Amino acid sequence: MSVKILRQAVQSFLPSLAPVRFVAEDGTAVKPPAGYVAPADELLREAHRLMVLGRRFDTQATALTKQGRLAVYPSSRGQDACQIAGVLALRAQDWLFPTYRDSVALVARGVDPVEVLTLLRGDWHCGYDPMAVRVAPQCTPLATQVLHATGMAEAMRRKGEDGVAMAFIGDGGTSEGDFHEALNFAAVFEAPVVFFVQNNKYAISVPLARQSAAPALAYKGVGYGVRSEQVDGNDLVAVLSVLTAAVEHARGGHGPVLVEAHTYRMDAHTNADDATRYRDAAEVEEWRSADPLDRLETYLRARGVLTDRDVEADRAVAEAFAADLRTRMNTDGAVDPLELFDHVFAEPTPQLREQRALLAAESTAQED
């Protein structure tokens, strides 16, 4: 291979030098890099509705932890653009592989919010049917969902299905071996998978500088032969444009894509975390000025796509959504301890049958 051809091959994998953006922090339009197209206004209008809904869901879920209705809740406030754009870039036949922080994305995908919160309530490992909604169970172990997404994508490719898998992952997860194994496998087999890194600057309390010396996490794809890009993660227009292009690249049989979104987690890691111990208030306030919902709203108003009435309507729908969620979450569900043994294996092992029978006998004795 000549040096010229080699250089061209490497260039095709490299991300943009600066994160792709369409909208500045103040909501004004900026010129994006060549090759990216702004989403249709109708789609951006829907994105605003979902962002308002998702933001209200997020604050309501946070409140439910304070009321004892949830054991824990990892907020994604500040990462709203990533949550919504990731879902809107997918088609109905595509698969989403979320982390524990991506509850808003599941709600945007159409999953019942009570079923989304079942995991965080402690009732089930997964409260919804993954096959019905094409959303894998929310993943708590770091980066394991990236391997699952790659496997699903390769399975769809081999079966000749027109499907793409998108794996959400945090910046901390890119330090795990599973992440690198998934990229390598996906590149070698040209699996139709998009790795979407939401770089919110902290892996719990560990800042990005203590995790990677790379100029951007997007560069991690280059060594595996994975096309890579970086985007302003608080600019929904840019995130949706970049992810749509990435999904269609993968769907077209051109192999995987790695997209890094530069964003910020406004709240603590979870309600059990004290973020003031490892980050400054000034840093949080700086990112508050780049709020993705405010930015999109200002941009759409300037284009005449969004009016005061539209904003009020979206907020009213979100309030009704939150009220219904509160009502349903304030009802204690019936919990059957024997469900612990359901869905462990398609066919229960002799050991599981024995353990189930033992627990059933003990439960009966306690009732007597």
Short mmCIF file of C-alpha atoms in Angstrom, two decimals:
data_model
loop_
_atom_site.label_atom_id
_atom_site.label_comp_id
_atom_site.label_asym_id
_atom_site.label_seq_id
_atom_site.Cartn_x
_atom_site.Cartn_y
_atom_site.Cartn_z
CA MET A 1 0.00 0.00 0.00
CA SER A 2 1.42 3.39 -1.02
CA VAL A 3 1.89 6.19 1.48
CA LYS A 4 -0.78 8.23 -0.31
CA ILE A 5 -3.38 5.46 -0.11
CA LEU A 6 -2.46 4.78 3.51
CA ARG A 7 -2.85 8.47 4.38
CA GLN A 8 -6.27 8.57 2.70
CA ALA A 9 -7.35 5.46 4.59
CA VAL A 10 -6.33 6.95 7.93
CA GLN A 11 -8.02 10.26 7.11
CA SER A 12 -11.31 8.44 6.49
CA PHE A 13 -11.31 7.24 10.11
CA LEU A 14 -10.32 10.52 11.78
CA PRO A 15 -12.91 12.71 13.53
CA SER A 16 -13.30 16.43 12.87
CA LEU A 17 -10.63 18.52 14.59
CA ALA A 18 -13.35 20.38 16.51
CA PRO A 19 -16.69 18.94 17.64
CA VAL A 20 -19.36 19.29 14.97
CA ARG A 21 -21.95 21.94 15.80
CA PHE A 22 -24.89 23.67 14.13
CA VAL A 23 -26.02 25.89 17.01
CA ALA A 24 -23.94 28.04 19.37
CA GLU A 25 -24.55 28.24 23.13
CA ASP A 26 -26.75 31.31 22.68
CA GLY A 27 -29.01 29.54 20.18
CA THR A 28 -27.69 31.23 17.03
CA ALA A 29 -26.90 29.17 13.96
CA VAL A 30 -23.30 28.46 12.96
CA LYS A 31 -21.93 26.89 9.80
CA PRO A 32 -21.36 23.13 10.26
CA PRO A 33 -18.56 21.15 8.58
CA ALA A 34 -19.12 19.96 5.04
CA GLY A 35 -21.00 16.71 4.70
CA TYR A 36 -23.56 17.21 7.45
CA VAL A 37 -27.17 18.19 6.82
CA ALA A 38 -29.49 19.83 9.33
CA PRO A 39 -32.50 17.67 10.29
CA ALA A 40 -35.93 18.73 9.04
CA ASP A 41 -37.74 21.35 11.11
CA GLU A 42 -40.58 18.90 11.79
CA LEU A 43 -38.14 16.46 13.34
CA LEU A 44 -36.56 19.20 15.45
CA ARG A 45 -40.02 20.22 16.63
CA GLU A 46 -40.59 16.63 17.77
CA ALA A 47 -37.18 16.65 19.41
CA HIS A 48 -38.19 19.69 21.47
CA ARG A 49 -41.35 17.96 22.63
CA LEU A 50 -39.42 14.88 23.67
CA MET A 51 -36.72 16.95 25.41
CA VAL A 52 -39.33 18.79 27.49
CA LEU A 53 -40.99 15.48 28.33
CA GLY A 54 -37.67 13.83 29.13
CA ARG A 55 -36.50 16.71 31.32
CA ARG A 56 -39.74 16.56 33.32
CA PHE A 57 -39.47 12.78 33.65
CA ASP A 58 -35.92 13.16 34.90
CA THR A 59 -36.83 15.68 37.60
CA GLN A 60 -39.82 13.58 38.64
CA ALA A 61 -37.71 10.44 38.94
CA THR A 62 -35.20 12.36 41.06
CA ALA A 63 -38.05 13.45 43.35
CA LEU A 64 -39.25 9.85 43.65
CA THR A 65 -35.90 8.86 45.17
CA LYS A 66 -36.38 11.48 47.89
CA GLN A 67 -39.82 10.06 48.58
CA GLY A 68 -38.45 6.54 48.96
CA ARG A 69 -40.17 5.25 45.83
CA LEU A 70 -36.87 4.58 44.06
CA ALA A 71 -33.73 3.10 45.57
CA VAL A 72 -31.50 5.18 43.31
CA TYR A 73 -31.73 7.31 40.18
CA PRO A 74 -28.88 8.44 37.87
CA SER A 75 -29.99 11.73 36.33
CA SER A 76 -29.13 12.57 32.72
CA ARG A 77 -30.04 16.25 33.02
CA GLY A 78 -27.69 18.17 30.77
CA GLN A 79 -27.33 15.20 28.46
CA ASP A 80 -30.86 15.64 27.10
CA ALA A 81 -29.76 16.30 23.53
CA CYS A 82 -27.81 13.03 23.45
CA GLN A 83 -30.70 11.05 24.91
CA ILE A 84 -33.27 12.32 22.44
CA ALA A 85 -31.08 12.51 19.32
CA GLY A 86 -29.87 8.96 19.86
CA VAL A 87 -33.43 7.67 19.74
CA LEU A 88 -34.59 9.85 16.84
CA ALA A 89 -31.67 8.68 14.69
CA LEU A 90 -32.94 5.09 14.89
CA ARG A 91 -35.71 3.34 12.98
CA ALA A 92 -38.30 1.01 14.48
CA GLN A 93 -36.32 -2.10 13.47
CA ASP A 94 -33.09 -0.87 15.08
CA TRP A 95 -31.85 -1.81 18.54
CA LEU A 96 -30.85 0.46 21.41
CA PHE A 97 -28.41 -0.73 24.08
CA PRO A 98 -28.57 1.73 27.00
CA THR A 99 -26.65 2.26 30.21
CA TYR A 100 -28.20 2.86 33.61
CA ARG A 101 -28.18 6.63 32.92
CA ASP A 102 -30.27 6.49 29.76
CA SER A 103 -33.80 6.30 31.18
CA VAL A 104 -34.86 9.42 29.26
CA ALA A 105 -33.87 7.72 26.00
CA LEU A 106 -36.07 4.75 26.88
CA VAL A 107 -39.03 7.03 27.57
CA ALA A 108 -38.42 8.77 24.22
CA ARG A 109 -38.33 5.35 22.56
CA GLY A 110 -41.85 4.73 23.88
CA VAL A 111 -41.12 2.43 26.82
CA ASP A 112 -43.62 2.78 29.68
CA PRO A 113 -41.95 5.03 32.29
CA VAL A 114 -43.04 2.80 35.16
CA GLU A 115 -41.44 -0.16 33.41
CA VAL A 116 -38.29 1.92 32.89
CA LEU A 117 -38.06 2.64 36.63
CA THR A 118 -38.76 -0.93 37.72
CA LEU A 119 -35.04 -1.70 37.75
CA LEU A 120 -34.30 1.33 39.94
CA ARG A 121 -37.21 0.45 42.20
CA GLY A 122 -35.72 -2.99 42.80
CA ASP A 123 -38.66 -5.04 41.53
CA TRP A 124 -37.14 -6.55 38.38
CA HIS A 125 -33.82 -6.60 36.58
CA CYS A 126 -35.73 -5.33 33.54
CA GLY A 127 -39.32 -4.14 33.69
CA TYR A 128 -40.09 -4.21 29.95
CA ASP A 129 -39.98 -6.72 27.11
CA PRO A 130 -36.75 -5.98 25.19
CA MET A 131 -37.94 -7.79 22.06
CA ALA A 132 -41.16 -5.77 21.90
CA VAL A 133 -39.48 -2.37 22.08
CA ARG A 134 -36.07 -3.25 20.61
CA VAL A 135 -34.34 -1.89 23.70
CA ALA A 136 -31.90 -4.08 25.62
CA PRO A 137 -32.07 -4.12 29.44
CA GLN A 138 -30.41 -1.09 31.00
CA CYS A 139 -26.86 -2.06 31.80
CA THR A 140 -25.22 -1.31 35.15
CA PRO A 141 -21.85 -3.08 34.66
CA LEU A 142 -19.64 -0.75 32.63
CA ALA A 143 -19.32 -1.43 28.90
CA THR A 144 -20.83 -4.93 28.77
CA GLN A 145 -23.72 -3.55 26.69
CA VAL A 146 -21.22 -2.55 23.99
CA LEU A 147 -20.34 -6.19 23.37
CA HIS A 148 -24.03 -7.11 23.40
CA ALA A 149 -24.78 -4.42 20.82
CA THR A 150 -21.97 -5.62 18.58
CA GLY A 151 -23.22 -9.19 18.80
CA MET A 152 -26.78 -8.13 17.95
CA ALA A 153 -25.56 -6.04 15.03
CA GLU A 154 -23.51 -8.92 13.65
CA ALA A 155 -26.46 -11.29 14.07
CA MET A 156 -28.71 -8.92 12.11
CA ARG A 157 -26.07 -8.62 9.41
CA ARG A 158 -25.71 -12.36 9.02
CA LYS A 159 -29.48 -12.80 8.87
CA GLY A 160 -29.75 -10.16 6.17
CA GLU A 161 -31.89 -7.85 8.31
CA ASP A 162 -32.00 -4.11 7.71
CA GLY A 163 -31.15 -3.21 11.29
CA VAL A 164 -28.56 -1.21 13.20
CA ALA A 165 -27.57 -1.43 16.87
CA MET A 166 -26.65 1.69 18.82
CA ALA A 167 -24.73 1.32 22.07
CA PHE A 168 -24.80 4.20 24.54
CA ILE A 169 -21.71 4.39 26.74
CA GLY A 170 -20.22 6.89 29.17
CA ASP A 171 -16.68 8.21 29.07
CA GLY A 172 -15.73 5.99 32.01
CA GLY A 173 -16.85 2.92 30.11
CA THR A 174 -14.29 3.56 27.37
CA SER A 175 -11.58 2.55 29.87
CA GLU A 176 -13.03 -0.97 30.07
CA GLY A 177 -11.67 -3.86 28.05
CA ASP A 178 -15.14 -4.75 26.75
CA PHE A 179 -15.26 -1.44 24.90
CA HIS A 180 -12.04 -2.13 23.01
CA GLU A 181 -12.96 -5.73 22.27
CA ALA A 182 -16.29 -4.61 20.84
CA LEU A 183 -14.67 -2.01 18.57
CA ASN A 184 -12.16 -4.52 17.25
CA PHE A 185 -14.76 -7.22 16.57
CA ALA A 186 -17.17 -4.77 14.97
CA ALA A 187 -14.49 -3.38 12.67
CA VAL A 188 -13.21 -6.76 11.55
CA PHE A 189 -16.70 -8.07 10.73
CA GLU A 190 -18.09 -4.69 9.59
CA ALA A 191 -20.99 -5.06 11.99
CA PRO A 192 -23.71 -2.38 11.63
CA VAL A 193 -23.26 -0.82 15.06
CA VAL A 194 -22.88 2.78 16.27
CA PHE A 195 -20.91 3.35 19.48
CA PHE A 196 -22.25 6.55 21.04
CA VAL A 197 -20.02 7.90 23.80
CA GLN A 198 -21.63 10.51 26.03
CA ASN A 199 -18.56 12.18 27.46
CA ASN A 200 -19.96 14.02 30.49
CA LYS A 201 -16.44 14.67 31.82
CA TYR A 202 -16.60 12.46 34.93
CA ALA A 203 -16.61 8.71 35.56
CA ILE A 204 -18.38 9.15 38.89
CA SER A 205 -15.68 11.32 40.53
CA VAL A 206 -12.76 10.63 38.18
CA PRO A 207 -12.20 13.45 35.65
CA LEU A 208 -11.55 12.69 32.01
CA ALA A 209 -7.89 13.76 32.24
CA ARG A 210 -7.27 10.86 34.65
CA GLN A 211 -8.76 8.35 32.21
CA SER A 212 -7.29 9.17 28.82
CA ALA A 213 -4.46 11.19 27.32
CA ALA A 214 -6.07 11.14 23.86
CA PRO A 215 -7.04 14.54 22.40
CA ALA A 216 -10.62 13.21 22.29
CA LEU A 217 -12.21 9.85 22.99
CA ALA A 218 -13.32 9.75 19.35
CA TYR A 219 -9.71 9.02 18.39
CA LYS A 220 -9.94 5.63 20.09
CA GLY A 221 -11.77 4.28 17.07
CA VAL A 222 -8.97 5.04 14.62
CA GLY A 223 -6.65 2.30 15.84
CA TYR A 224 -9.33 -0.31 15.24
CA GLY A 225 -10.28 0.91 11.79
CA VAL A 226 -13.56 2.40 12.97
CA ARG A 227 -14.83 5.60 11.40
CA SER A 228 -15.02 8.22 14.16
CA GLU A 229 -16.54 11.63 14.84
CA GLN A 230 -16.94 14.09 17.69
CA VAL A 231 -19.88 16.42 18.22
CA ASP A 232 -21.09 19.15 20.55
CA GLY A 233 -23.29 17.00 22.76
CA ASN A 234 -25.41 19.94 23.95
CA ASP A 235 -26.37 20.90 20.39
CA LEU A 236 -29.28 18.61 19.51
CA VAL A 237 -29.25 19.69 15.86
CA ALA A 238 -25.62 18.62 15.51
CA VAL A 239 -25.99 15.40 17.49
CA LEU A 240 -29.00 14.33 15.46
CA SER A 241 -27.27 15.15 12.18
CA VAL A 242 -24.09 13.27 13.10
CA LEU A 243 -25.88 10.23 14.53
CA THR A 244 -28.25 10.00 11.57
CA ALA A 245 -25.26 9.94 9.24
CA ALA A 246 -23.52 7.35 11.43
CA VAL A 247 -26.57 5.08 11.52
CA GLU A 248 -27.02 5.23 7.76
CA HIS A 249 -23.28 4.56 7.26
CA ALA A 250 -23.61 1.40 9.34
CA ARG A 251 -26.91 0.42 7.72
CA GLY A 252 -25.35 0.75 4.29
CA GLY A 253 -22.84 -2.00 5.05
CA HIS A 254 -19.85 0.29 5.55
CA GLY A 255 -19.02 -0.88 9.06
CA PRO A 256 -19.26 0.60 12.56
CA VAL A 257 -18.99 4.22 13.63
CA LEU A 258 -17.79 5.75 16.90
CA VAL A 259 -19.33 9.09 17.89
CA GLU A 260 -18.21 11.05 20.92
CA ALA A 261 -20.57 13.72 22.25
CA HIS A 262 -19.02 16.40 24.46
CA THR A 263 -21.64 17.07 27.12
CA TYR A 264 -22.00 17.49 30.87
CA ARG A 265 -23.87 15.82 33.73
CA MET A 266 -25.51 18.69 35.61
CA ASP A 267 -26.56 16.67 38.64
CA ALA A 268 -24.59 14.24 40.78
CA HIS A 269 -23.67 10.77 39.56
CA THR A 270 -26.72 9.48 41.43
CA ASN A 271 -28.77 10.74 44.37
CA ALA A 272 -26.26 8.89 46.60
CA ASP A 273 -23.34 10.97 45.30
CA ASP A 274 -22.00 14.33 46.50
CA ALA A 275 -20.60 15.97 43.35
CA THR A 276 -19.41 19.06 45.26
CA ARG A 277 -16.52 16.98 46.58
CA TYR A 278 -14.87 16.66 43.18
CA ARG A 279 -16.06 19.52 40.94
CA ASP A 280 -16.37 23.29 41.32
CA ALA A 281 -19.65 25.19 41.34
CA ALA A 282 -18.19 27.57 38.75
CA GLU A 283 -17.71 24.68 36.34
CA VAL A 284 -21.33 23.62 36.74
CA GLU A 285 -22.56 27.17 36.16
CA GLU A 286 -20.47 27.47 33.01
CA TRP A 287 -22.13 24.40 31.57
CA ARG A 288 -25.56 25.60 32.68
CA SER A 289 -25.24 28.39 30.12
CA ALA A 290 -24.96 25.71 27.43
CA ASP A 291 -28.20 23.98 28.44
CA PRO A 292 -29.30 21.84 25.45
CA LEU A 293 -33.02 22.48 25.90
CA ASP A 294 -32.65 26.26 26.10
CA ARG A 295 -30.33 26.23 23.11
CA LEU A 296 -32.74 24.26 20.93
CA GLU A 297 -35.72 26.34 22.00
CA THR A 298 -33.97 29.61 21.12
CA TYR A 299 -32.86 28.22 17.76
CA LEU A 300 -36.35 26.99 16.83
CA ARG A 301 -38.00 30.23 17.90
CA ALA A 302 -35.65 32.19 15.67
CA ARG A 303 -36.59 29.96 12.74
CA GLY A 304 -40.31 30.40 13.40
CA VAL A 305 -40.69 26.69 14.07
CA LEU A 306 -41.61 27.09 17.74
CA THR A 307 -44.06 29.53 19.36
CA ASP A 308 -45.04 30.39 22.92
CA ARG A 309 -48.17 28.30 22.47
CA ASP A 310 -46.08 25.33 21.34
CA VAL A 311 -43.82 25.61 24.38
CA GLU A 312 -46.80 25.85 26.73
CA ALA A 313 -48.41 22.83 25.08
CA ASP A 314 -45.24 20.75 25.39
CA ARG A 315 -44.90 21.68 29.06
CA ALA A 316 -48.54 20.85 29.74
CA VAL A 317 -48.12 17.40 28.21
CA ALA A 318 -44.98 16.87 30.27
CA GLU A 319 -46.74 17.88 33.50
CA ALA A 320 -49.59 15.47 32.81
CA PHE A 321 -47.04 12.76 32.06
CA ALA A 322 -45.26 13.42 35.38
CA ALA A 323 -48.55 13.44 37.32
CA ASP A 324 -49.52 10.07 35.87
CA LEU A 325 -46.08 8.69 36.71
CA ARG A 326 -46.38 9.91 40.32
CA THR A 327 -49.77 8.28 40.73
CA ARG A 328 -48.64 4.96 39.33
CA MET A 329 -45.36 4.91 41.23
CA ASN A 330 -47.14 5.65 44.54
CA THR A 331 -48.93 2.33 44.28
CA ASP A 332 -47.10 -0.62 45.81
CA GLY A 333 -47.01 -3.48 43.36
CA ALA A 334 -47.46 -7.11 44.33
CA VAL A 335 -44.08 -8.80 44.58
CA ASP A 336 -43.74 -12.56 44.32
CA PRO A 337 -40.39 -13.84 45.70
CA LEU A 338 -40.62 -16.87 43.45
CA GLU A 339 -40.17 -14.59 40.45
CA LEU A 340 -36.47 -14.61 41.36
CA PHE A 341 -36.22 -17.89 39.49
CA ASP A 342 -38.12 -16.82 36.38
CA HIS A 343 -36.17 -16.07 33.19
CA VAL A 344 -32.79 -17.18 34.58
CA PHE A 345 -32.68 -19.90 31.92
CA ALA A 346 -35.14 -20.82 29.19
CA GLU A 347 -35.37 -24.24 30.86
CA PRO A 348 -34.77 -24.17 34.65
CA THR A 349 -31.91 -26.33 35.88
CA PRO A 350 -32.47 -29.01 38.54
CA GLN A 351 -30.68 -26.76 41.06
CA LEU A 352 -33.01 -23.85 40.32
CA ARG A 353 -36.08 -26.08 40.67
CA GLU A 354 -34.79 -27.31 44.01
CA GLN A 355 -34.08 -23.78 45.26
CA ARG A 356 -37.49 -22.57 44.09
CA ALA A 357 -39.25 -25.40 45.86
CA LEU A 358 -37.28 -24.66 49.04
CA LEU A 359 -38.24 -20.98 49.00
CA ALA A 360 -41.86 -21.83 48.25
CA ALA A 361 -41.97 -24.20 51.22
CA GLU A 362 -40.39 -21.60 53.54
CA SER A 363 -42.83 -18.92 52.36
CA THR A 364 -45.78 -21.24 52.99
CA ALA A 365 -44.51 -22.08 56.46
CA GLN A 366 -44.17 -18.38 57.36
CA GLU A 367 -47.73 -17.70 56.23
CA ASP A 368 -49.02 -20.54 58.39
#
